[in-house]
Coordinates of C-alpha atoms and ligand atoms in Angstrom, one line a residue:
X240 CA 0.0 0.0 0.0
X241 CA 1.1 3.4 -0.5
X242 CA 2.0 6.1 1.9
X243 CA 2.2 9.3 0.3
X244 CA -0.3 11.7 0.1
X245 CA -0.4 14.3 -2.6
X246 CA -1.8 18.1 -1.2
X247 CA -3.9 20.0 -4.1
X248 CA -3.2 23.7 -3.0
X249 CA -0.8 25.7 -1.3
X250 CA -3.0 28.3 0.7
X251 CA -3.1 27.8 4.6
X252 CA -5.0 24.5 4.7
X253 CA -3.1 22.7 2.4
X254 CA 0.3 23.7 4.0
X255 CA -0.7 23.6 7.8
X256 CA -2.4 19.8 6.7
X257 CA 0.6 18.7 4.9
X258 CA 3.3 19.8 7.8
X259 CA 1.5 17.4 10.4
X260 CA 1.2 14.3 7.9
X261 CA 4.7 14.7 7.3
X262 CA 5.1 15.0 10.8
X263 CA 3.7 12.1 11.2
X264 CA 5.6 10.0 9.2
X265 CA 3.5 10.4 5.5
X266 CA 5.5 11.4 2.7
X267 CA 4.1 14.3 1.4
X268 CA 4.2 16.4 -2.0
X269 CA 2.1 20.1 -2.5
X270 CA 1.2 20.8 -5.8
X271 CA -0.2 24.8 -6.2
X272 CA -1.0 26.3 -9.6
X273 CA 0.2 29.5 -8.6
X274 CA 3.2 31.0 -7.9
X275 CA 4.0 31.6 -4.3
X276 CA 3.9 35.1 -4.0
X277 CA 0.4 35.6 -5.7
X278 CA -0.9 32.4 -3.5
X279 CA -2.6 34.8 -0.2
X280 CA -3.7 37.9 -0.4
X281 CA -2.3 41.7 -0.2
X282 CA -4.1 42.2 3.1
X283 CA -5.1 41.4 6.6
X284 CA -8.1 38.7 7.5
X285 CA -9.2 37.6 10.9
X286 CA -8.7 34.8 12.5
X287 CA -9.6 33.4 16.5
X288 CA -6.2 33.6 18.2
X289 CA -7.0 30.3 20.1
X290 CA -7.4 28.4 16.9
X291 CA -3.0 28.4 17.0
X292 CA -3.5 26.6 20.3
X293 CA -6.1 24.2 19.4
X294 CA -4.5 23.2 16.7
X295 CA -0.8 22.5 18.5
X296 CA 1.3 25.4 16.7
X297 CA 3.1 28.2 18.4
X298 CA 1.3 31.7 17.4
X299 CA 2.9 33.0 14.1
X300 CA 5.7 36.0 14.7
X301 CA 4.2 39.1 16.1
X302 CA 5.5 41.2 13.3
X303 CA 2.9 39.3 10.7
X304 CA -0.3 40.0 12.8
X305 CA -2.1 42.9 14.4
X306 CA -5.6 43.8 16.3
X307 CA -8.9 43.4 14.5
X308 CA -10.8 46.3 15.7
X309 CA -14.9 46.3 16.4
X310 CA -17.5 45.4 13.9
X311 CA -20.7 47.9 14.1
X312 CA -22.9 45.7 12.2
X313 CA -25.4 48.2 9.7
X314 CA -29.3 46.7 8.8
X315 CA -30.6 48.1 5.4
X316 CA -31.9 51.1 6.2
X317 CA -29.1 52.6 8.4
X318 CA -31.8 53.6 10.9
X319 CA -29.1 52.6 13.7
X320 CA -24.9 51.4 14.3
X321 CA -24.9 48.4 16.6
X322 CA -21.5 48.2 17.9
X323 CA -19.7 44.9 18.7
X324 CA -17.4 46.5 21.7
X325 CA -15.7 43.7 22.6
X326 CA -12.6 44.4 24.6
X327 CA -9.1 44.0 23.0
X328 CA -8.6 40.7 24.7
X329 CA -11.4 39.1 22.9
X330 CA -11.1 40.9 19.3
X331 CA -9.7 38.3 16.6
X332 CA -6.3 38.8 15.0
X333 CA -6.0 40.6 11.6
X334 CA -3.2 38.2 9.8
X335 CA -1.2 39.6 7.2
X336 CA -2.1 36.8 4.7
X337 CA 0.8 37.2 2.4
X338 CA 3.5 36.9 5.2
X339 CA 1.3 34.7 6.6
X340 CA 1.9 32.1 3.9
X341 CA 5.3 32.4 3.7
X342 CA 5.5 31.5 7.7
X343 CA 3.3 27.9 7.2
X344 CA 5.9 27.1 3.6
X345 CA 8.9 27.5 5.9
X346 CA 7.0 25.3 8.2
X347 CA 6.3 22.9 6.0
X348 CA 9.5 23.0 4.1
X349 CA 11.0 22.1 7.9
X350 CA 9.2 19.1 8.3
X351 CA 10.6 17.9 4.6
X352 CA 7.0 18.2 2.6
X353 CA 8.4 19.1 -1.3
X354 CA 6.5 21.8 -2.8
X355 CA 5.6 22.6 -6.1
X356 CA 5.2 26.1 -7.7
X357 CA 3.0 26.7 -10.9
X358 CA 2.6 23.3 -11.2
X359 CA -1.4 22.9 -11.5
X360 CA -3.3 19.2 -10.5
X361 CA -5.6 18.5 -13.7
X362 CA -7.2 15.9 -12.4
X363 CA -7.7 12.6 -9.8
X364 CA -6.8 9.7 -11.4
X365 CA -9.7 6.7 -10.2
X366 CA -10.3 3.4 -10.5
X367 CA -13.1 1.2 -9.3
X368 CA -14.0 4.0 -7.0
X369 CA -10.8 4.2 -5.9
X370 CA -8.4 7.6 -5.9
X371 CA -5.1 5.9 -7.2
X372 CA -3.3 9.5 -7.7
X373 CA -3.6 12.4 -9.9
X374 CA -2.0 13.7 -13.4
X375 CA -0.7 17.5 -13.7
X376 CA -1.2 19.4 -16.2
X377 CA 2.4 18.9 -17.3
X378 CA 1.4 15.7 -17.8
X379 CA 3.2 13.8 -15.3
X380 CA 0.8 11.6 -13.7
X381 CA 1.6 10.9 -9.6
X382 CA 0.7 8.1 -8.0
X383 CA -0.5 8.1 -4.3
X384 CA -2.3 6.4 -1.3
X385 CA -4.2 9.6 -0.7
X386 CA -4.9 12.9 -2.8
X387 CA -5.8 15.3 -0.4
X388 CA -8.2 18.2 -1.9
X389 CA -7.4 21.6 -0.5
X390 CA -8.0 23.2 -3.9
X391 CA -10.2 25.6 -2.8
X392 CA -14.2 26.4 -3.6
X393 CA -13.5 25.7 -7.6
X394 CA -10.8 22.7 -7.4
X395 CA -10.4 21.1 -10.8
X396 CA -9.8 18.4 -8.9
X397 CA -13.1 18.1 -6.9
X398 CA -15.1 18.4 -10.5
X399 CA -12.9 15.6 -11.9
X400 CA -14.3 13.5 -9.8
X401 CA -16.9 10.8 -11.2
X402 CA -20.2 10.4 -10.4
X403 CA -20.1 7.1 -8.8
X404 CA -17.9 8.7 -5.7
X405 CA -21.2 10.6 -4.3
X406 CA -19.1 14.3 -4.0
X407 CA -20.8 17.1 -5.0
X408 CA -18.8 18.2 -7.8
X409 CA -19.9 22.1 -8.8
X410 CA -20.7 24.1 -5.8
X411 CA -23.8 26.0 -6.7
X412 CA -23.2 29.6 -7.2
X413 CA -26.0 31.1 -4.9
X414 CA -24.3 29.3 -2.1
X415 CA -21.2 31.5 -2.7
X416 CA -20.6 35.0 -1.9
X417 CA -19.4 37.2 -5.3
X418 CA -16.9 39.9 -4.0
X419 CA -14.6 42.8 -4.9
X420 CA -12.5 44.0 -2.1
X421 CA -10.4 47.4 -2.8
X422 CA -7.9 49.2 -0.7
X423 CA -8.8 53.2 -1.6
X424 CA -6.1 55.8 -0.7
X425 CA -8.1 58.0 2.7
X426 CA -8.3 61.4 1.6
X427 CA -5.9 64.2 4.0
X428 CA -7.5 65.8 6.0
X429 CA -10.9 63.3 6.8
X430 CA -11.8 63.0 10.4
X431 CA -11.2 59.1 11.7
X432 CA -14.7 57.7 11.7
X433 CA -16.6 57.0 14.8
X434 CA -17.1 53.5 13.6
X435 CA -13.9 51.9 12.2
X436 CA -15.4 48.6 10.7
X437 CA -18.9 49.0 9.1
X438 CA -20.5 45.8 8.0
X439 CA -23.6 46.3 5.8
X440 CA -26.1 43.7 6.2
X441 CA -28.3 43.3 3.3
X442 CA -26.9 46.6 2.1
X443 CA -29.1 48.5 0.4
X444 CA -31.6 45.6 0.4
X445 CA -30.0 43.7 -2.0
X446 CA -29.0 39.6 -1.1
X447 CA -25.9 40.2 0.3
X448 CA -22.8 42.2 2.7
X449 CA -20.9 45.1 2.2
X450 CA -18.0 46.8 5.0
X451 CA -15.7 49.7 4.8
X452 CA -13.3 49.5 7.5
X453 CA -10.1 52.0 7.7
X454 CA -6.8 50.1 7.3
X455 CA -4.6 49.1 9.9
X456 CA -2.3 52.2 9.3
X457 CA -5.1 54.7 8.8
X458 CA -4.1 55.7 5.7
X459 CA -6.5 53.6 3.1
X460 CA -10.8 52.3 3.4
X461 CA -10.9 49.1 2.9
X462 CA -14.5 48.3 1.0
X463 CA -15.5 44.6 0.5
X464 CA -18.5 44.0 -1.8
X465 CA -20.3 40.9 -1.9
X466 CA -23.3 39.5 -3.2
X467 CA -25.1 36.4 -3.1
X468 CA -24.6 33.9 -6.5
X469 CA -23.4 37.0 -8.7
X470 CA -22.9 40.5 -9.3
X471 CA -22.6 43.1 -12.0
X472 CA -20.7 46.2 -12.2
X473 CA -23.4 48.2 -11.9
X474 CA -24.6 46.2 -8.5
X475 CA -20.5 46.8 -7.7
X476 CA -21.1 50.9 -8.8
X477 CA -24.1 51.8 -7.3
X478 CA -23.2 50.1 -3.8
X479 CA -19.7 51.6 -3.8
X480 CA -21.1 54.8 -4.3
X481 CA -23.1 54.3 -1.6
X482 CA -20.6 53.4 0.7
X483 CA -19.0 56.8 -0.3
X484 CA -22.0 58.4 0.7
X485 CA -21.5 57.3 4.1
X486 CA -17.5 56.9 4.2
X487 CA -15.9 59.8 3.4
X488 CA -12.4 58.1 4.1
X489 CA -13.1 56.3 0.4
X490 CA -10.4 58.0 -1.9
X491 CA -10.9 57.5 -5.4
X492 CA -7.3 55.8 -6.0
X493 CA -7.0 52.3 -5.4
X494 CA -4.0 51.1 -3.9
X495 CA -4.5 47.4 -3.8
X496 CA -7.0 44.6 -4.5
X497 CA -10.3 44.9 -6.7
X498 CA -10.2 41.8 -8.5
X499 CA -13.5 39.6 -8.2
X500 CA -13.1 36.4 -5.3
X501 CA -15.9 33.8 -4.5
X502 CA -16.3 32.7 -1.2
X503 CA -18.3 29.8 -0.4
X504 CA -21.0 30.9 2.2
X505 CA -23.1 27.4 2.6
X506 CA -22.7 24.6 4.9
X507 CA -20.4 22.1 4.6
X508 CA -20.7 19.5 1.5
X509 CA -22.5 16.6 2.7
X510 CA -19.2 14.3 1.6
X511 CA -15.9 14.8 1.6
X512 CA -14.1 11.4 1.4
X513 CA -14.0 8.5 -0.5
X514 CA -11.3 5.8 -1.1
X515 CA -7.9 7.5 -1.4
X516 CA -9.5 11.4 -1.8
X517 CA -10.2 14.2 1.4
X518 CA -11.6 17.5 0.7
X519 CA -10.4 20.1 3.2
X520 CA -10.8 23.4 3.7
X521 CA -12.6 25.8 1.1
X522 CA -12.7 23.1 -1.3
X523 CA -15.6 21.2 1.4
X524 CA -17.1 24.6 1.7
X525 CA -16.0 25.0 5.8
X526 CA -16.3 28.4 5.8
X527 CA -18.6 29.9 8.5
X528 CA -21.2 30.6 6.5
X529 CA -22.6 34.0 8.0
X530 CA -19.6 36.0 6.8
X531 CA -17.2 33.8 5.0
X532 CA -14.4 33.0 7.5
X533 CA -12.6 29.8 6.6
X534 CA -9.0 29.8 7.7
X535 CA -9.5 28.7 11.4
X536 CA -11.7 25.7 10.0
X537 CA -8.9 24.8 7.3
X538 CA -6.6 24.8 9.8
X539 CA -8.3 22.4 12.4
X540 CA -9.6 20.1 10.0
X541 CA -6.2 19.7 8.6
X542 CA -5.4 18.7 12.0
X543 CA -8.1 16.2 12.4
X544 CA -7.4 15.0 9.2
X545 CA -4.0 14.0 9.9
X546 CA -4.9 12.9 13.4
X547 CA -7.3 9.8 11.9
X548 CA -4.8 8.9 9.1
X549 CA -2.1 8.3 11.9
X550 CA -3.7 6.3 13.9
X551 CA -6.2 4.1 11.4
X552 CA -8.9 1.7 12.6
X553 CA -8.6 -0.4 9.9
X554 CA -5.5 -1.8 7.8
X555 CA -5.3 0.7 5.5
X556 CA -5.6 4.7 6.7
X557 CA -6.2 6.1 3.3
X558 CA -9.9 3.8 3.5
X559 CA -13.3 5.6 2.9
X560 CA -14.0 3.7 6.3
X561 CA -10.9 5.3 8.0
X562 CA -11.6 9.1 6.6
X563 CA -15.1 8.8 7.0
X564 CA -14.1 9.1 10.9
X565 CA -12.2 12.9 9.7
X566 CA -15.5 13.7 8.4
X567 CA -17.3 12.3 11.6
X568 CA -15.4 14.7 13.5
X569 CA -15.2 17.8 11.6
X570 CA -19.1 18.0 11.8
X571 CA -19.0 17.0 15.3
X572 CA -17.0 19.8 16.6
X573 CA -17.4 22.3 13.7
X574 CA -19.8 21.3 10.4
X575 CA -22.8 21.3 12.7
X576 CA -23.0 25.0 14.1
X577 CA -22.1 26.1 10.5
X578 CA -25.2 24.1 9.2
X579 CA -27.3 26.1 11.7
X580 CA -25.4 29.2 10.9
X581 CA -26.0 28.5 7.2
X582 CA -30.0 28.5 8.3
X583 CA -29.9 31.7 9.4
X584 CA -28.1 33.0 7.0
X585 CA -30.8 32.2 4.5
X586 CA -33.1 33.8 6.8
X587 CA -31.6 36.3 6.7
X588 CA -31.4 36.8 3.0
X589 CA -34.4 36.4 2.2
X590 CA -36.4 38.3 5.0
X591 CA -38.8 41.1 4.0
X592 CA -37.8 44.6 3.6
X593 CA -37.8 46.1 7.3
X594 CA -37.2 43.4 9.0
X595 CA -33.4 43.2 9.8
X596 CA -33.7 46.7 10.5
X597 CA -36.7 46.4 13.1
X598 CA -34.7 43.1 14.6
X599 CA -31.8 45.0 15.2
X600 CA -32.9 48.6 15.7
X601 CA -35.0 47.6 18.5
X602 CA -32.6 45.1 20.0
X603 CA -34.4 41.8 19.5
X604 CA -31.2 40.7 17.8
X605 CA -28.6 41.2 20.2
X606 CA -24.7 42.2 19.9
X607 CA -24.3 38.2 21.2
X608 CA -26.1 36.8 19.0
X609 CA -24.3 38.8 15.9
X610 CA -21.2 37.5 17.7
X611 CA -21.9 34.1 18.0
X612 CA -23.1 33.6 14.2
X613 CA -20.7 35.6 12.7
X614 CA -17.9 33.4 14.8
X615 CA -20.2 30.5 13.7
X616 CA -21.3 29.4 17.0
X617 CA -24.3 28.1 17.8
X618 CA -27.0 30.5 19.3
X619 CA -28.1 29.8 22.2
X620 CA -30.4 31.9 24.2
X621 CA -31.8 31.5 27.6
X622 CA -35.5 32.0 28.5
X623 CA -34.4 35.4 30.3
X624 CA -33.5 36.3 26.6
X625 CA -36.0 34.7 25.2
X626 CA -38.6 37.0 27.1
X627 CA -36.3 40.2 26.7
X628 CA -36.2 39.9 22.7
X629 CA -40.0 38.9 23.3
X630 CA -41.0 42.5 24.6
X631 CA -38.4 44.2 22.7
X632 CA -40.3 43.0 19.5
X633 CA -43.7 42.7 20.4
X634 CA -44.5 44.9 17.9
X635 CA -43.9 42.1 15.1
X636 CA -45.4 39.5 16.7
X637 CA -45.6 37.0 13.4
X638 CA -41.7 38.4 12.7
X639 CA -41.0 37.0 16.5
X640 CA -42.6 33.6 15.8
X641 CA -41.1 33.2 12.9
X642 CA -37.7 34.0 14.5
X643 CA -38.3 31.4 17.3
X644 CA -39.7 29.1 14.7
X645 CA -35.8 29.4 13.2
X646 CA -34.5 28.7 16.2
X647 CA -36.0 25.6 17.0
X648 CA -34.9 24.4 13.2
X649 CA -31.3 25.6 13.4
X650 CA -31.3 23.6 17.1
X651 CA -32.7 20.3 15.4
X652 CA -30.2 20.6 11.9
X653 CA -27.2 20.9 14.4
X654 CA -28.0 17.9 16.1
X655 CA -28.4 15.9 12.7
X656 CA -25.3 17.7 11.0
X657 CA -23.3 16.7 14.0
X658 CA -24.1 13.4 14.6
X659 CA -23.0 11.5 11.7
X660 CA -23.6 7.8 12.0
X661 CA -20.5 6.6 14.4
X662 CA -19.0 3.9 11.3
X663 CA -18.8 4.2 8.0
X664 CA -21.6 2.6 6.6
X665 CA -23.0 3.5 2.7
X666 CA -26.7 3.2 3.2
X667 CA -26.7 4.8 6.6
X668 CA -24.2 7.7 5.3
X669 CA -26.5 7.9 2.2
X670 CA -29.4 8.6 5.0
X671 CA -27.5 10.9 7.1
X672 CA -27.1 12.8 4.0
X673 CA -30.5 12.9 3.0
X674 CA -31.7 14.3 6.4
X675 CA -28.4 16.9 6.8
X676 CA -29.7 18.4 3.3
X677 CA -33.1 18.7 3.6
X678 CA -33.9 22.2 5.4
X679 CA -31.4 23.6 2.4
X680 CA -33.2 22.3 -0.4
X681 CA -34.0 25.1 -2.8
Ligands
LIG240 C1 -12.3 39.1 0.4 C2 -12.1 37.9 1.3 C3 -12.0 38.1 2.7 C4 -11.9 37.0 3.5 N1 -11.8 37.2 4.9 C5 -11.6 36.2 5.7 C6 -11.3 36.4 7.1 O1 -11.3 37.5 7.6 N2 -11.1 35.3 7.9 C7 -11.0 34.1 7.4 O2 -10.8 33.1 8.1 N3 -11.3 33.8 6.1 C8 -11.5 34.9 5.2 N4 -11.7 34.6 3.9 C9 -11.9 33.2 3.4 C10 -10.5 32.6 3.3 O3 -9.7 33.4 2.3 C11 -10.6 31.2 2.8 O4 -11.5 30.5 3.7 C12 -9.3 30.5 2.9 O5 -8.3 31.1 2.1 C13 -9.4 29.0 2.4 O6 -8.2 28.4 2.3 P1 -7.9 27.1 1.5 O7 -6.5 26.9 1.6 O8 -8.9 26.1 1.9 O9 -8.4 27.5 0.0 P2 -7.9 28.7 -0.9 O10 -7.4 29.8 -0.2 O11 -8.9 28.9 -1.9 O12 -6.6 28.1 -1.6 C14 -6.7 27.1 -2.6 C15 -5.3 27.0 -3.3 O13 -5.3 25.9 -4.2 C16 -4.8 26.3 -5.4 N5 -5.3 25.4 -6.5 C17 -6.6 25.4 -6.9 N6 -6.8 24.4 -7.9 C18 -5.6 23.8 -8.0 C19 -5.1 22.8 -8.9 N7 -5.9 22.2 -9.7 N8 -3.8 22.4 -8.8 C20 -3.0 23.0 -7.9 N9 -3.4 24.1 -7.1 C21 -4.6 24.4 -7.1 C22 -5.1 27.7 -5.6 O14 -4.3 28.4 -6.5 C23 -5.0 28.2 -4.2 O15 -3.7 28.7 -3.9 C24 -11.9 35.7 3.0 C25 -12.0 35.5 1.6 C26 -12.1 36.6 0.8 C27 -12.2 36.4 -0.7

């Protein structure tokens, strides 16, 4: 049997997963299509400190990382700025992704994984079910014992895959985010706004988030731009110019960024291994789905993932009965509040006109629960709560029912999403499956 395990993707996940399997004895190759330096991006992204600890790495040098500040989270109408004011203690760091990168290669370089620049996967190589390997675009084809997917939301790789193997193949695009993010130059002389970080729910009514946050060194606005499934520049125009509108710290130069990204926003795919082949990261769509987070995720499932390879319940680790327990465990800890994150979401989305803003203008929404779903934690809220939000919204009663009614659903698809059937079993897998993807179904 083979030991080596091929890594589709240089971003975090792949690197961080491939550094503990060759820790742990694998021999491992990563294959990215681009070239390192365009890999991460030109700017900061958040990330839980703790997830270093939980994960079993030291915290990456200080120089590379910085303070997020508070989100004030903004509802349609603007009729109110609800502030996060955590204290700096509990505010997430803001990684400088590019750096970043560079810190897990030299990582992974230590432990002896080989990596490969501009060298692009073209597809899994399967037999009888079976992931034997993959060829490269060069045309070299690479035998292995496990391929280990980390190709991000669009892998090649992932839509290689045949039929037969049960992976969803083409994530749909209304279960991704469309964004631009731009770094504009802050115009002298512009007072520094009262609220740093302004996320835009549903901004200007349409299906989707916007923010404008000043940069770290107060010298550029960063505006993000993102819309459910797709969007078109005149969607991008008239929303930017409405960010203007209430930003005056948007320059008209742009100083870095502006291309178009997609971030998966959905819960995780229903299946992410078969014989020989992992999904991880992006790629299995583990970002939280409320705002798009997926680093942390990456990073701990690549954890997991090398955890239940090293120590294997059957003969073989690379076994669909073997990963299925990586999958077991990812929705145990982590897939299952993103399914009911992924609920609310949609809720979200597709509430009436007036509705976000009444929730969170009179407070029946509270900072902790924006917190917990945009860290992708479950909500949980006790009957003191419960009654609070009760009289704070009494004036939409049906709106407040409704709400509840959510609540009760997200509960229930948590419990399903995270308990998986305990061993790898087709027909009950194929069940689970059915039951984890009903409340999603369009
Ligand atoms: C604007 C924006 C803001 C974000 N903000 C945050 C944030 O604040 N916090 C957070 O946690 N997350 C954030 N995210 C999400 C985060 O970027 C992703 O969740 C994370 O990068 C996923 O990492 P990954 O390694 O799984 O996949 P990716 O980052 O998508 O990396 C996949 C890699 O695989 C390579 N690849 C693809 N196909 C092939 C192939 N066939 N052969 C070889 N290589 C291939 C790609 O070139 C790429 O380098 C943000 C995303 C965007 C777009």
């Amino acid at each position: 049997m083979k030991r080596n395990i091929i890594v589709v993707g240089a971003n975090q996940t792949g690197l961080v997963f491939a550094a503990f399997a060759k820790t742990a004895g694998f021999d491992v190759t990563v294959y990215e299509a681009k070239k390192q330096c365009d890999v991460a991006y030109d700017w900061t992204d958040d990330m839980v400190e703790e997830t270093f600890e939980e994960v079993g790495m030291p915290l990456p040098p200080k120089e590379i990382y910085t303070r997020k500040r508070n989100w004030t989270f903004v509802p349609p109408e603007k009729g109110v700025n609800v502030l996060m004011d955590l204290p700096d203690d509990q505010l997430d760091m803001a990684i400088y992704r590019r750096p970043f990168n560079a810190w897990l290669l030299s990582r992974a370089e230590c432990a002896g994984v080989k990596v490969f620049y501009e060298t692009p996967v073209k597809h899994a190589i399967v037999e009888n079910d079976v992931v034997l390997g993959a060829e490269l675009e060069n045309g070299e084809v690479v035998p292995a014992g496990l391929v280990v997917d980390c190709g991000g939301v669009n892998s090649a790789v992932r839509k290689s895959l045949p039929e037969s193997l049960k992976i969803t193949r083409n994530v749909d695009k209304n279960d991704t985010f469309i964004v631009r993010r731009t770094f504009f130059n802050r115009p002298e002389n512009t007072a520094r706004p009262k609220y740093t970080n302004r996320a835009y729910l549903k901004h200007i009514n349409e299906r989707g988030i916007s923010w404008c946050t000043l940069s770290h060194d107060e010298k550029q606005a960063d505006v993000l731009i993102g819309r459910v499934g797709e969007m078109s520049d005149k969607t991008y125009e008239n929303a930017l110019a409405d960010i203007r509108r209430d930003n005056e710290i948007v320059g008209d130069k742009i100083i870095t960024g502006g291309q178009l990204l997609q971030i998966p926003v959905r819960h995780p795919l229903s299946r992410f291994v078969a014989n020989g082949y992992a999904l991880l990261g992006d790629s299995a769509c583990m970002t939280i789905p409320m705002l798009g987070s997926g680093m942390a995720s990456g990073m701990k499932a690549g954890k997991m993932l090398s955890e239940v390879i090293s120590s294997p319940v059957t003969e073989n680790p690379f076994s669909v009965e073997n990963l299925y327990r990586y999958q077991a465990r990812f929705m145990k800890e982590i897939g299952g509040k993103h399914a009911a994150v992924d609920m609310m979401k949609n809720w979200l989305l597709n509430s009436k006109k007036g509705d976000v803003d009444f929730l969170l203008g009179k407070g029946v929404v509270s900072r902790k629960v924006l917190i917990e779903a945009s860290a992708g934690h479950m909500i949980v809220m006790s009957p003191a709560e419960m009654a609070q939000a009760a009289v704070k919204g009494i004036a939409k009663l049906p709106l407040l029912l409704n709400l509840a009614v959510l609540l009760q659903k997200m509960k229930k698809e948590c419990k399903t999403a995270s308990n998986m059937p305990k061993y790898y079993d087709e027909a009950a897998f194929s069940k689970w499956e059915e039951k984890y993807e009903k409340p999603f179904r369009k």
